[in-house]
Short mmCIF file of C-alpha atoms and ligand atoms in Angstrom, two decimals:
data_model
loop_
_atom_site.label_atom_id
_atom_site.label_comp_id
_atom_site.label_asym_id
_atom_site.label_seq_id
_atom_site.Cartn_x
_atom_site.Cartn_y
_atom_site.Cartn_z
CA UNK A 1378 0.00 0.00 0.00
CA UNK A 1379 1.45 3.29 -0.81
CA UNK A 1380 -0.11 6.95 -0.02
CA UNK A 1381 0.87 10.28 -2.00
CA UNK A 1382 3.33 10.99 0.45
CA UNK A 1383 4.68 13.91 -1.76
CA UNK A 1384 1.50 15.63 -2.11
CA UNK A 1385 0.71 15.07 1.43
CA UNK A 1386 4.14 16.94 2.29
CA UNK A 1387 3.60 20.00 -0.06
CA UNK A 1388 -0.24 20.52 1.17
CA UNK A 1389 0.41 19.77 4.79
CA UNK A 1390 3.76 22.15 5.03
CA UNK A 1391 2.49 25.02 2.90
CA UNK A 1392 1.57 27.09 6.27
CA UNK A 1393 5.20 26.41 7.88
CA UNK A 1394 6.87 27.33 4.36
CA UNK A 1395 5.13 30.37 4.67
CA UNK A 1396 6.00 31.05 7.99
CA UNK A 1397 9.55 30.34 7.79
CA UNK A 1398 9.76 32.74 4.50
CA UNK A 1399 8.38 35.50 6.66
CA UNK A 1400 11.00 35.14 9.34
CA UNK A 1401 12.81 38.29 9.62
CA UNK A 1402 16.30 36.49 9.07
CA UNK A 1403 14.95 35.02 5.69
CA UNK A 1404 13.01 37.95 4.53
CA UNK A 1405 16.13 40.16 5.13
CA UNK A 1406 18.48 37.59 3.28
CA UNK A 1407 15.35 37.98 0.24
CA UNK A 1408 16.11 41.59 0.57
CA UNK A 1409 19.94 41.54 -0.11
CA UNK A 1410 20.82 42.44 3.73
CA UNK A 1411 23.10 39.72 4.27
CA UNK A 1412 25.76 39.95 6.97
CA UNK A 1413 28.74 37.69 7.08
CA UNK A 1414 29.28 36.57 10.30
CA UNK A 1415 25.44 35.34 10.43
CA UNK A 1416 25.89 33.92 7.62
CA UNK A 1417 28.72 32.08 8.62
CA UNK A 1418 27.04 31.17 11.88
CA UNK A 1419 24.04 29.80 9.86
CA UNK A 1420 26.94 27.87 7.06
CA UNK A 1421 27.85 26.17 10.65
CA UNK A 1422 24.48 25.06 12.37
CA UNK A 1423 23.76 23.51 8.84
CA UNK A 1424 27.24 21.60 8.91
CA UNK A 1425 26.31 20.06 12.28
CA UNK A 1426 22.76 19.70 11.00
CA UNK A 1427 23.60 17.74 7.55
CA UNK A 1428 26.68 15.82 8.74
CA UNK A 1429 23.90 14.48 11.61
CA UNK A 1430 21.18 13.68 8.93
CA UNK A 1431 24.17 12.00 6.42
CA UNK A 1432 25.52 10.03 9.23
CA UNK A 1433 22.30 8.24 9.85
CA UNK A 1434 21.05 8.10 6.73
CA UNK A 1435 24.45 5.84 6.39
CA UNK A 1436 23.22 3.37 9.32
CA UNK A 1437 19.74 3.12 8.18
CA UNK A 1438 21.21 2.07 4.25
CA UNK A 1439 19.33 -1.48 5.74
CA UNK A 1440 16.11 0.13 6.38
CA UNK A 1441 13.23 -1.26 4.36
CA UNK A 1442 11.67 2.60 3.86
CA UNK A 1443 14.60 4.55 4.82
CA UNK A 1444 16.94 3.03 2.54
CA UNK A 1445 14.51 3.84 -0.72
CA UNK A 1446 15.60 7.56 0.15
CA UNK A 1447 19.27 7.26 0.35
CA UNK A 1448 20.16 9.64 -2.25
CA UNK A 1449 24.26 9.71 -2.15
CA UNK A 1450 23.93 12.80 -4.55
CA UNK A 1451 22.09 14.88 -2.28
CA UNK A 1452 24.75 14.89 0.28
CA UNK A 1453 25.81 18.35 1.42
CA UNK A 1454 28.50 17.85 4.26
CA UNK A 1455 31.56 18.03 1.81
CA UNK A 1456 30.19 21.35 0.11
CA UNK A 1457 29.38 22.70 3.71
CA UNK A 1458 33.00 21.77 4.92
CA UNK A 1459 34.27 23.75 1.59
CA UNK A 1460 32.40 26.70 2.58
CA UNK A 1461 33.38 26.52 6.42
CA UNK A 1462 37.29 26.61 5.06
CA UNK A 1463 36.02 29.64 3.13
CA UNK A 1464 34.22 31.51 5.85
CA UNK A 1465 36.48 30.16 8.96
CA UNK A 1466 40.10 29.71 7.23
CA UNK A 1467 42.46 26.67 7.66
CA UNK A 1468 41.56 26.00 11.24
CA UNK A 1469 37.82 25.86 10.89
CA UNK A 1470 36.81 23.04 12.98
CA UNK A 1471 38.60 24.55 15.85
CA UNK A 1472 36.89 27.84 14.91
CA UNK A 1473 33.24 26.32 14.86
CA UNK A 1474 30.81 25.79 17.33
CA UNK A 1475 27.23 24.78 17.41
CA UNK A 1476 24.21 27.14 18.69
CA UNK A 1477 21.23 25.92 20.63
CA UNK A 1478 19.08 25.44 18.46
CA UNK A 1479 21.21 23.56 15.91
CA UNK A 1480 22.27 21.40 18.97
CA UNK A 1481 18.59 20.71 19.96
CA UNK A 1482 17.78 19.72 15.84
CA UNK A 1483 20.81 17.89 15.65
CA UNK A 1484 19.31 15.74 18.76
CA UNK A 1485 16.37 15.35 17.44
CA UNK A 1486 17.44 13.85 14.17
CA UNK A 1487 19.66 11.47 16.29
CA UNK A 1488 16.40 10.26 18.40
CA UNK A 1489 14.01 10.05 15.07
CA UNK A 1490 17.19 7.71 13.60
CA UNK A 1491 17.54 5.45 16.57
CA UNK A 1492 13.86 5.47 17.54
CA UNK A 1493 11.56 5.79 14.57
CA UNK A 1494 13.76 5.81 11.55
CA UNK A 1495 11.12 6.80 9.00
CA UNK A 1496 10.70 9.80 10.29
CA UNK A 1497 14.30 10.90 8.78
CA UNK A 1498 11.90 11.06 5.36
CA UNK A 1499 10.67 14.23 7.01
CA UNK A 1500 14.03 15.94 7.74
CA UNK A 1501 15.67 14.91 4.34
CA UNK A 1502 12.34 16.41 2.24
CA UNK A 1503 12.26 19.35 4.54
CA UNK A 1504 15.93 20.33 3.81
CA UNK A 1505 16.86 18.86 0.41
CA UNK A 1506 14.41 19.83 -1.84
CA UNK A 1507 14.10 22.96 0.01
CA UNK A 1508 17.82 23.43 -0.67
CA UNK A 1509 16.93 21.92 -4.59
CA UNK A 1510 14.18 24.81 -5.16
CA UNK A 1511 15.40 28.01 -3.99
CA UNK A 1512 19.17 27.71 -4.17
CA UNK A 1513 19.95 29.14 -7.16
CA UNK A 1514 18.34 32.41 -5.97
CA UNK A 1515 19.63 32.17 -2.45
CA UNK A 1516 23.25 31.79 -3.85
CA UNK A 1517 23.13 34.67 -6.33
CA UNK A 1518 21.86 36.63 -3.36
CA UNK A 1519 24.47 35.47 -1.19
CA UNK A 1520 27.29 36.10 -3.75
CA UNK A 1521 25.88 39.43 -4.52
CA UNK A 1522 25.60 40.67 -1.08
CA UNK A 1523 28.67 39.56 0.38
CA UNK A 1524 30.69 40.43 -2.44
CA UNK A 1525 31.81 36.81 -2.75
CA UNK A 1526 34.31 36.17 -5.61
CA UNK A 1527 33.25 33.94 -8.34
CA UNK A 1528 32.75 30.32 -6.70
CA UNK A 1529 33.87 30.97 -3.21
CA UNK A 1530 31.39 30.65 -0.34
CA UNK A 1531 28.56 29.02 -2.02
CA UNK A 1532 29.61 25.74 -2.49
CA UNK A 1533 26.65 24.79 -0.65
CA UNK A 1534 23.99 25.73 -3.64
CA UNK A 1535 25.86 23.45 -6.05
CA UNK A 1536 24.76 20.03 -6.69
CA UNK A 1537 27.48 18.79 -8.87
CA UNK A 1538 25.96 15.22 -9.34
CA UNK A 1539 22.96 16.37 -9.85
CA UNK A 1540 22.57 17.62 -13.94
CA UNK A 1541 18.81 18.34 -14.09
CA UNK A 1542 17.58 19.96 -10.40
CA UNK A 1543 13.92 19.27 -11.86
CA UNK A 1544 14.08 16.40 -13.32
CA UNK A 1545 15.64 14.84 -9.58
CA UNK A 1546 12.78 16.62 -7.73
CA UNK A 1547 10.17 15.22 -9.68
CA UNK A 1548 12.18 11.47 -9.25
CA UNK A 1549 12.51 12.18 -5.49
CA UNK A 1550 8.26 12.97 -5.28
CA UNK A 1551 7.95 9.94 -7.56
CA UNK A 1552 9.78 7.86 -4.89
CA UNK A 1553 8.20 9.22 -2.13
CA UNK A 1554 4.66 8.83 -3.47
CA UNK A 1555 5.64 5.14 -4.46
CA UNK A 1556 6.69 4.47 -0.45
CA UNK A 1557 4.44 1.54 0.95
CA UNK A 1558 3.16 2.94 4.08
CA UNK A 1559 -0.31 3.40 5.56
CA UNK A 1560 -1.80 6.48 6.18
CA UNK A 1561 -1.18 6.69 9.85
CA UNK A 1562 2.78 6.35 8.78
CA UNK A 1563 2.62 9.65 6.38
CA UNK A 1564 0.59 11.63 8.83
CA UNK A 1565 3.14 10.93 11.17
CA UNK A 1566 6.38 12.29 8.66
CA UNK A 1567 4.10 15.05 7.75
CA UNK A 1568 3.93 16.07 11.57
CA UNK A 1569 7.99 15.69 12.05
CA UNK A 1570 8.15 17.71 8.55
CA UNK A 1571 6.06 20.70 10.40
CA UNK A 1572 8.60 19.94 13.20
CA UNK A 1573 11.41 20.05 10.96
CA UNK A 1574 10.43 23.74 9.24
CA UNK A 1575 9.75 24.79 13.29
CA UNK A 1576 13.75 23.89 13.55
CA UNK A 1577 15.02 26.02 10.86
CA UNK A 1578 12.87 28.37 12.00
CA UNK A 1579 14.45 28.53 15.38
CA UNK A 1580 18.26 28.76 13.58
CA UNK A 1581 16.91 31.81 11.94
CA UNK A 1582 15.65 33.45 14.84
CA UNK A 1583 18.97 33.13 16.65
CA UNK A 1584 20.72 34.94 14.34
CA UNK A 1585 18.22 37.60 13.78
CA UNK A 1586 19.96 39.26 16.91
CA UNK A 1587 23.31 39.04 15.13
CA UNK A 1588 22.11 40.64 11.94
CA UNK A 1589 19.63 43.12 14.14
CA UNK A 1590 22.80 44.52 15.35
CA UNK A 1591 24.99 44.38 12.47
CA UNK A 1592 22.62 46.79 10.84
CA UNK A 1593 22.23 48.80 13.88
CA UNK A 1594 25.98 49.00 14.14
CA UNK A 1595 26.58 49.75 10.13
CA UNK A 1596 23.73 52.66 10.71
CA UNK A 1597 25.14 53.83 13.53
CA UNK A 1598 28.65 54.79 11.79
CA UNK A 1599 26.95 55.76 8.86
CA UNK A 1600 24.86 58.92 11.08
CA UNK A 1601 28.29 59.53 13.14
CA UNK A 1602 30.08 59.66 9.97
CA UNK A 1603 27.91 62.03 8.32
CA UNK A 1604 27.62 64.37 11.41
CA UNK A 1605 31.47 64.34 12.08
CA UNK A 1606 31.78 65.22 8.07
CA UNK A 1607 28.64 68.02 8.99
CA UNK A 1608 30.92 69.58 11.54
CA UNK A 1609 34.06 69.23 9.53
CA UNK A 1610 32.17 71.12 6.97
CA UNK A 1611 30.92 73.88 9.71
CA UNK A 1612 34.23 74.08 10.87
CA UNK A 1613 35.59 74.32 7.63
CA UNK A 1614 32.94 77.10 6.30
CA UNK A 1615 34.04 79.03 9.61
CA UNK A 1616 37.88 78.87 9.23
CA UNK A 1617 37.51 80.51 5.58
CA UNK A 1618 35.41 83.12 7.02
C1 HEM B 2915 14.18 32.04 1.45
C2 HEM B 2915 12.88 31.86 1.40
C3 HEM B 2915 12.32 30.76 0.55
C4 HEM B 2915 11.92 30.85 -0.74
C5 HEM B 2915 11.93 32.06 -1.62
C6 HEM B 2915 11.48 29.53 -1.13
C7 HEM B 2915 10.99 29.20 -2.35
C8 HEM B 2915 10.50 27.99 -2.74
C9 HEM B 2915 9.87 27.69 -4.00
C10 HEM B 2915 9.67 28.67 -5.13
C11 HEM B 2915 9.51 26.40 -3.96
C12 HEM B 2915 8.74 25.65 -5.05
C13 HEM B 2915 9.63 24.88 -5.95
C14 HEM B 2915 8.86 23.91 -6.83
O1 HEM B 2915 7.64 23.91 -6.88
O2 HEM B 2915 9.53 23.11 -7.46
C15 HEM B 2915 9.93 25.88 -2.69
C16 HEM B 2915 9.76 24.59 -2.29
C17 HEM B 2915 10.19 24.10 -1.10
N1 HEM B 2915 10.81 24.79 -0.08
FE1 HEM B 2915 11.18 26.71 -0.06
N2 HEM B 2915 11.63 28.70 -0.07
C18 HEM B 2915 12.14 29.40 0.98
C19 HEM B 2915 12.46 28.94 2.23
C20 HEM B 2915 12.40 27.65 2.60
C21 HEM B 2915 12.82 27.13 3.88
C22 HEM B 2915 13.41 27.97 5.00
C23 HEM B 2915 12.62 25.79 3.85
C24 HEM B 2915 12.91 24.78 4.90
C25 HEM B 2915 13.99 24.76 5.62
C26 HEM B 2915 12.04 25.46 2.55
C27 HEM B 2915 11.67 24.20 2.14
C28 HEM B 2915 11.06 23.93 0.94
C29 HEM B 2915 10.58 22.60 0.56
C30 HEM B 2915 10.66 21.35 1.40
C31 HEM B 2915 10.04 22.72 -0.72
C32 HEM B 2915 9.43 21.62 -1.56
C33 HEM B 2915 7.91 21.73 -1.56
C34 HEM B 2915 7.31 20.60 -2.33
O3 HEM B 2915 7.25 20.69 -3.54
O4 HEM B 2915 6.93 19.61 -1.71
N3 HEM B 2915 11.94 26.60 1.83
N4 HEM B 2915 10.53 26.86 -1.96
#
């Protein structure tokens, strides 16, 4: 028996996609206001995150369900250790640290894994076709705001097994639809899905404070700026006089 698992993940996630594209983080990074260190704190929670959800995808390569989702080419933990040695230098993984809320995901993809494997479906759809359908726009954003240079920094958008983003998508809702479970089984992954977009949603809040007062700081030294350049100018305008 199989259910239309994929369907049932795009209509029962469509409020928490919302949601998590209104966050102020997100809708900021939309804008163009992208600030490098939260960027490079958010490059980090996703290493943790991905090398968590890799790792057990690799022990559950047995699993009757899980197994029909191991997609090798998906992985992101070697383009997300590229862009760390961008962001952090040489000595990155003495640099790095995880955040609360990327420690409390990374947990809970651990206990889904050991305790109800299936339920890793839900974190791989939330993040890799997520990552498959707005990454080309989120990397020309990030490239454009941070000034990156020319494929440094971004290593995360690229999916360099993957020639035809579309075509994959469409395989990967093909193979979820084609899952045998019962219905109980796919309201359960779309629950931990709704979970899933709650987590990201929590790593962008965190670093709304960073970014909050990047832009407070950058404002800041842009009014200071223009007043000491105001009284220059007055001082200026009453020397010559
Ligand atoms: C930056 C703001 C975002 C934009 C502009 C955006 C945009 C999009 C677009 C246009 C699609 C549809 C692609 C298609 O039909 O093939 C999509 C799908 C998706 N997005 Fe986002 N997204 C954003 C944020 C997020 C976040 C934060 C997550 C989760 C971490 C996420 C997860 C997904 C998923 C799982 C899908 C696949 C839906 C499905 O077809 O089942 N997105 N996104």
């Amino acid at each position: 028996m199989s259910v239309n698992l994929a369907t049932m993940l795009r209509e029962g996630t469509k409020k928490s996609h919302s949601m998590a594209e209104n966050v102020g983080f997100v809708k900021c990074f939309l804008k163009g206001v992208v600030e490098k260190e939260s960027y490079r704190k958010l490059v980090t929670n996703l290493y943790y995150v991905y090398s968590a959800m890799e790792e057990e995808m690799e022990k559950q390569r047995q699993h009757p369900l899980v197994s029909k989702m191991y997609f090798p080419e998906l992985n992101r933990k070697p383009s997300l250790e590229q862009d760390l040695f961008y962001y952090y230098g040489p000595n990155w993984r003495e640099e790095i640290s995880i955040s609360p809320a990327g420690k409390a995901y990374v947990e809970r993809i651990r206990e889904v894994s050991n305790n109800r494997p299936e339920l890793l479906i839900s974190h791989l759809y939330t993040r890799y076709l997520g990552d498959l359908s707005g990454g080309q726009i989120l990397k020309k954003i990030a490239k454009t705001a941070m000034k990156l240079e020319e494929g440094q920094g971004t290593s995360f958008y690229e999916f360099e097994a993957i020639a035809d983003e579309k075509a994959f998508k469409n395989k990967y809702r093909e193979t979820l639809d084609t899952l045998p479970i019962d219905e109980a089984t796919a309201q359960d992954i779309v629950d931990e899905a709704n979970a899933a977009f709650g987590m990201n949603m929590k790593l962008f809040n965190e670093l709304e404070g960073n970014l909050v007062k990047a832009i407070g700081t950058m404002l800041f030294n842009t009014l200071t700026r223009r007043r000491s350049r105001g009284n220059t100018d007055t001082e200026l305008a009453a020397a010559e006089n």
